[in-house]
Each structure stands twice: as structure tokens, then as C-alpha cells.
Short mmCIF file of C-alpha atoms in Angstrom, two decimals:
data_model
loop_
_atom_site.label_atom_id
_atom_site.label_comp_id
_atom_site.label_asym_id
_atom_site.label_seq_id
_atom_site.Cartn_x
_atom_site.Cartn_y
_atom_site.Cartn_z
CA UNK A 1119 0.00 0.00 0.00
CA UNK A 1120 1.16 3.76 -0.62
CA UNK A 1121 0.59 5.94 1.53
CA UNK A 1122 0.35 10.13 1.11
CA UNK A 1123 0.02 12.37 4.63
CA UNK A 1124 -1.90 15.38 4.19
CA UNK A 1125 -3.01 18.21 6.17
CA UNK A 1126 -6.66 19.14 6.28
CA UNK A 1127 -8.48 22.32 7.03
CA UNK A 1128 -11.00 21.11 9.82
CA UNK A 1129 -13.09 23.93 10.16
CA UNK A 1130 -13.56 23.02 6.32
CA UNK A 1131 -14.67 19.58 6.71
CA UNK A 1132 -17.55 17.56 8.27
CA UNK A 1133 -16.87 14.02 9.63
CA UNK A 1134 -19.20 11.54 11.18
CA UNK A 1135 -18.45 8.76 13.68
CA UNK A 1136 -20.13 5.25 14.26
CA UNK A 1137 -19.00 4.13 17.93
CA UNK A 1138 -18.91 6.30 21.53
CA UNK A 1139 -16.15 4.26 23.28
CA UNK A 1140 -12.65 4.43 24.25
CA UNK A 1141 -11.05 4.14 20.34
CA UNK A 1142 -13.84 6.79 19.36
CA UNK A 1143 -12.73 9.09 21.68
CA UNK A 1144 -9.11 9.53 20.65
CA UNK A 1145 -10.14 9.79 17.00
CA UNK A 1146 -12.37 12.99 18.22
CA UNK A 1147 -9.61 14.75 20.14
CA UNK A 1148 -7.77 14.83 16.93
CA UNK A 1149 -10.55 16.40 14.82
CA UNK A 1150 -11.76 18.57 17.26
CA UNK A 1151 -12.56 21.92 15.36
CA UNK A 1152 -14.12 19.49 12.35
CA UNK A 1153 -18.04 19.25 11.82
CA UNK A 1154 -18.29 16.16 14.32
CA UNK A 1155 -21.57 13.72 14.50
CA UNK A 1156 -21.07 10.78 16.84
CA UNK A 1157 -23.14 8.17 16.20
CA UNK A 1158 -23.98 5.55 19.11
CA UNK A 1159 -26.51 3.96 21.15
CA UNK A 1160 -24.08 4.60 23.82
CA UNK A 1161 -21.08 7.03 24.86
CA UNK A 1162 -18.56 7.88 27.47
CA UNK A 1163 -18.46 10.44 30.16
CA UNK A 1164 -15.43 11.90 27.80
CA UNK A 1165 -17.26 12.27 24.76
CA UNK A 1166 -20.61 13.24 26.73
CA UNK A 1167 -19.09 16.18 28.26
CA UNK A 1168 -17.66 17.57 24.66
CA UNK A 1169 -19.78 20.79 23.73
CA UNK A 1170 -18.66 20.90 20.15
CA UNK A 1171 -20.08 18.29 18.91
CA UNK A 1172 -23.34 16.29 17.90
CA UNK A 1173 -24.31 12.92 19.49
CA UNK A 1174 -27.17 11.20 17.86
CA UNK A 1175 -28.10 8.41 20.43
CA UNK A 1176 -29.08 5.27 17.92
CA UNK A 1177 -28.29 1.74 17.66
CA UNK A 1178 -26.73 1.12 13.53
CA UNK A 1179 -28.76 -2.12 12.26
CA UNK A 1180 -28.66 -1.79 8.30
CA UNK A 1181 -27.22 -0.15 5.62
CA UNK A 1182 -30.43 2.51 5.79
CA UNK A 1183 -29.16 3.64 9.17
CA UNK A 1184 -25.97 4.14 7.90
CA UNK A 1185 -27.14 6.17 4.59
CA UNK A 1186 -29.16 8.96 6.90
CA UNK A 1187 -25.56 9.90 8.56
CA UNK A 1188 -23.08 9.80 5.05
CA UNK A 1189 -24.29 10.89 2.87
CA UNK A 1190 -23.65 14.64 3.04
CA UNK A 1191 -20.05 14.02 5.43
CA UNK A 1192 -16.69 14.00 3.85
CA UNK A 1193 -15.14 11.76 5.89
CA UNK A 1194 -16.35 8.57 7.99
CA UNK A 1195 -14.53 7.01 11.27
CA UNK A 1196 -16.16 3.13 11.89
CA UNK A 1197 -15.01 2.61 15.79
CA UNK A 1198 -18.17 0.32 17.13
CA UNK A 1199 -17.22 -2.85 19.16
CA UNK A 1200 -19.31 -4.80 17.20
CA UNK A 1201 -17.26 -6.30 14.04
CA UNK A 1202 -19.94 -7.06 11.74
CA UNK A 1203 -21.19 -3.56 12.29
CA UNK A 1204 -18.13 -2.32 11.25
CA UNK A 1205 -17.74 -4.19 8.07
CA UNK A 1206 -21.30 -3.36 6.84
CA UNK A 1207 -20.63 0.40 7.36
CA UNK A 1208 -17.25 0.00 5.64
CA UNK A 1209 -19.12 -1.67 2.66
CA UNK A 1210 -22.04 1.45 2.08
CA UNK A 1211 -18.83 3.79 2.45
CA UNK A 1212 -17.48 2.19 -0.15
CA UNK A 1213 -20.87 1.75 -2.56
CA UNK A 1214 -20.78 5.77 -1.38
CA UNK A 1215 -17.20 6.60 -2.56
CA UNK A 1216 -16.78 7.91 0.97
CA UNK A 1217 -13.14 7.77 2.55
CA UNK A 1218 -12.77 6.42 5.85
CA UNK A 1219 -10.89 5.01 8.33
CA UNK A 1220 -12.45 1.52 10.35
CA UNK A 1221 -10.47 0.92 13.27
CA UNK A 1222 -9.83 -3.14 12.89
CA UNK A 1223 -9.45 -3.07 8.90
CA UNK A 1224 -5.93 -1.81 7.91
CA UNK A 1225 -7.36 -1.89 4.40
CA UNK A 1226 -9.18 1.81 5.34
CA UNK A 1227 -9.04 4.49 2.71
CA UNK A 1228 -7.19 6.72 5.68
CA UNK A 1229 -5.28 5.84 8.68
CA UNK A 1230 -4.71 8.06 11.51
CA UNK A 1231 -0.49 8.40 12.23
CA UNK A 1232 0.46 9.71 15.41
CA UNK A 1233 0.20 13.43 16.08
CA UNK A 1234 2.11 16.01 17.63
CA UNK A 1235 -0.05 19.10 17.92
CA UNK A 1236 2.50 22.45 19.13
CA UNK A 1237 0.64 25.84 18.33
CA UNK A 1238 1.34 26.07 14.61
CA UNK A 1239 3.37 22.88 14.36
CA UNK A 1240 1.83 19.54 13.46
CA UNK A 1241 4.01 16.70 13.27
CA UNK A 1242 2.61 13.21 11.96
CA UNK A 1243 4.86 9.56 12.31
CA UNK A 1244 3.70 6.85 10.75
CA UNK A 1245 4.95 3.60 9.64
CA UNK A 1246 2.44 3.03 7.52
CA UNK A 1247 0.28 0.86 9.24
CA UNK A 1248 2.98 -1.80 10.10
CA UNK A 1249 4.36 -0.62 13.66
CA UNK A 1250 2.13 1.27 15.30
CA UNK A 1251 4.46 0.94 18.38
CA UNK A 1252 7.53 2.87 16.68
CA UNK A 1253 5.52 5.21 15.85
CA UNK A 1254 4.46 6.30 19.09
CA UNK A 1255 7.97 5.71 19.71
CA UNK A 1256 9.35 8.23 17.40
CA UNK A 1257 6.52 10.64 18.42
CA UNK A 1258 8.23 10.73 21.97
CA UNK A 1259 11.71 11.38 20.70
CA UNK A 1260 10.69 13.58 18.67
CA UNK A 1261 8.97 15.75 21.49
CA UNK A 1262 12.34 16.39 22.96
CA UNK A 1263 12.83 19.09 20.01
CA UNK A 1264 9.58 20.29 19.79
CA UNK A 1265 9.72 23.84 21.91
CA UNK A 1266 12.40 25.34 19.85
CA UNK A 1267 10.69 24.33 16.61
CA UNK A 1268 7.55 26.02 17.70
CA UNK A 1269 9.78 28.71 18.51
CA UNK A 1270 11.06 29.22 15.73
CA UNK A 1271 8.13 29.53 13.86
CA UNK A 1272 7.12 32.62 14.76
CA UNK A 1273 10.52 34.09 14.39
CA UNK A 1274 11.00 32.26 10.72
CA UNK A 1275 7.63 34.06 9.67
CA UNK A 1276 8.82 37.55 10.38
CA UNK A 1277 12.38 37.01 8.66
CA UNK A 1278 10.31 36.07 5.75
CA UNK A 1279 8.77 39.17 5.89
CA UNK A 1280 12.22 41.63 6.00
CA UNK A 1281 14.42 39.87 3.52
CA UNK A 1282 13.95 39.66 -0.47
CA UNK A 1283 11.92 37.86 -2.25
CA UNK A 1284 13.03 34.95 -4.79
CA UNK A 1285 11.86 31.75 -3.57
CA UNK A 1286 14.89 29.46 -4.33
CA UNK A 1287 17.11 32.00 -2.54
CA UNK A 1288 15.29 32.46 0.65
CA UNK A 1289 15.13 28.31 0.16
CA UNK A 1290 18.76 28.04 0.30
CA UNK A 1291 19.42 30.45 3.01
CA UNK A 1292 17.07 29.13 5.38
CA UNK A 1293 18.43 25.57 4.74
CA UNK A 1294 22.21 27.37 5.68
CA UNK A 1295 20.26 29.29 8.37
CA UNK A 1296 18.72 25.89 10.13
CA UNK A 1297 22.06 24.43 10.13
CA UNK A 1298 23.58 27.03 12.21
CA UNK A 1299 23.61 26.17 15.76
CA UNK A 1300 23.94 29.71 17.14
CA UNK A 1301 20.32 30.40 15.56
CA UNK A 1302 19.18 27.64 17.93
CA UNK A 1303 20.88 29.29 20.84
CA UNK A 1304 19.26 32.35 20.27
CA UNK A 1305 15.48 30.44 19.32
CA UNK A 1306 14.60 31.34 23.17
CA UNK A 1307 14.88 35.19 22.58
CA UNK A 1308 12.50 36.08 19.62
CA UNK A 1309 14.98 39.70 19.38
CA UNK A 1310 18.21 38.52 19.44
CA UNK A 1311 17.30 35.31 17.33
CA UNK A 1312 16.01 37.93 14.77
CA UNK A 1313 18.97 40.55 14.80
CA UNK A 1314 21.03 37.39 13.93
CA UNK A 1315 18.99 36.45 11.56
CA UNK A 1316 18.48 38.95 9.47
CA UNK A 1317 22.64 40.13 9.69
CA UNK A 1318 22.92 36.42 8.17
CA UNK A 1319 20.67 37.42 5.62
CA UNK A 1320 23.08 40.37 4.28
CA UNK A 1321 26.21 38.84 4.60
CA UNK A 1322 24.35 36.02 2.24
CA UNK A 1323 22.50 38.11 0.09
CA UNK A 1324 26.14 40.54 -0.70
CA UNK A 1325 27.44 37.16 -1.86
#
């Protein structure tokens, strides 16, 4: 299977959910800010207490049940406990051209790789399905570096915005820039960081 990540604009996109357990849960926390319709004949405390989005209490029997809840969402997440359940709302998603994700098929349009969420910076691992276990793994060593990166955001956004334009050029200093360790030093102090920055800037851009 090949695999493409992608970011998506969730305030852009409305997503419906069979299932109000445990494995339902974590899928919402990630698409919080998304159009969000849990459906279930039962869900948790965690999910009950969300104000964002809509529960509609019902117990999935046939395809019919699942048509009413598709057919105007872009995206489907199939997390009942119920197996059978799953696999008939995998099959109308399919007769519906919807993408989804089904928590115990790994053949799902989508799967979900593990997220690091850090103000403006999203980071997703995955291993394609294979070892989901590394790539929680990698998510935690990867954490270690995500302050300054968040940092540096901020700091990279208003360099943009005082040095020339030219794509390729900025491209190339900013790969130069990354690789100098006293930027990182400075990451913590948004002024000095930026004097720095922007004096590497002119002794690169006299060259």
C-alpha cells in the first residue's frame, strides 16, 4: 500500500463517527474543530461532556441507518465494538465513494499516524500501518525538540517578511540558516534570534 500524509483544514470539513467508546474518543480529540456527528446507542463520560459536537443516540442495524448519517459528510470514522457492524458500514462507504478510516481493517481508505499538535506545528509519524508501536515511539523522541521548533516559527515568519523575495534563494538560506547552531541558541529570545537572523541574511545576500 502507498501511503500520502496530508493536512486538512477542519473547520472546512464535516466528519461523522459510528461508535462512543474508548477508540472513538481519541479519533475525536484529533478532529476537534471538524463538523463532528457521533453516532452511538451509547457514549462515554469523555465524549458526553464535549460541547462541540453532535451525538445522535441510535443503535446502527442496516445499511439505511448508515445512509441517513453519510451521505452529506466527507469523511467517515467506523469505531463500534461490534465487528460485523463495522464491516457493513465500511461496505455502504465504499458503494458511497466515501473515505474512511475503520479501526480493525488496515485496508481503510485513511489511517490516523500519530500526532504532535504544538501551536502552529503539526508533526505526523507513521509507519504506515505496520508498527504502530515505533511510531508512538518516534513521536516521543521527537517531542524532545519540539519547543524550539515552535519557537522558531514565529521568528521564521517575520524574517520572511524583512528579507527579499526569490523563492529558491530564501530556500537556500534558510536551509544554511537551520544548520547554524547559534540560531538555535538564540530560538529562546525572539529579538536577538532575529537581529542574527536577518545580519545572516546580508552577509548572504552581498554574496
Amino acid at each position: 500500500m502507498t501511503f500520502c500524509p496530508i493536512v486538512i483544514n477542519l473547520e472546512k470539513v464535516k466528519i461523522t463517527i459510528f461508535g462512543g467508546g474508548e477508540v472513538a474518543s481519541r479519533k475525536v480529540k484529533n478532529l476537534l474543530g471538524s463538523n463532528i456527528t457521533i453516532v452511538a446507542e451509547k457514549v462515554i463520560e469523555e465524549i458526553e461532556s464535549l460541547e462541540s459536537i453532535t451525538i445522535v443516540r441510535k443503535r446502527i442495524e442496516q445499511e439505511s441507518d448508515v445512509i441517513d448519517y453519510i451521505n452529506d459528510s466527507d469523511f467517515v470514522i467506523i469505531a463500534t465494538n461490534d465487528s460485523k457492524i463495522n464491516t457493513m458500514i465500511k461496505n455502504v462507504c465504499k458503494k458511497k465513494n466515501k473515505i474512511y478510516n475503520s479501526v480493525d481493517d488496515k485496508d481503510s481508505k485513511v489511517i490516523f499516524p500519530a500526532f504532535i499538535y504544538d501551536g502552529d506545528l503539526i508533526i505526523a509519524v507513521s509507519t504506515s500501518g505496520k508498527a504502530p508501536a515505533l511510531a508512538s515511539y518516534i513521536k516521543e523522541d521527537v517531542m524532545q525538540h519540539v519547543n524550539k521548533y515552535t519557537k522558531a516559527i514565529n521568528i521564521i515568519e517575520k524574517i520572511r517578511k524583512n528579507i527579499g523575495h526569490g523563492e529558491e534563494r530564501r530556500k537556500r538560506f534558510f536551509r544554511m540558516l537551520f544548520k547554524d547552531g547559534k540560531f538555535w541558541e538564540l530560538v529562546d529570545n525572539d529579538e536577538e534570534c532575529m537581529e542574527y537572523a536577518i545580519s545572516k541574511w546580508r552577509d548572504y545576500a552581498d554574496h
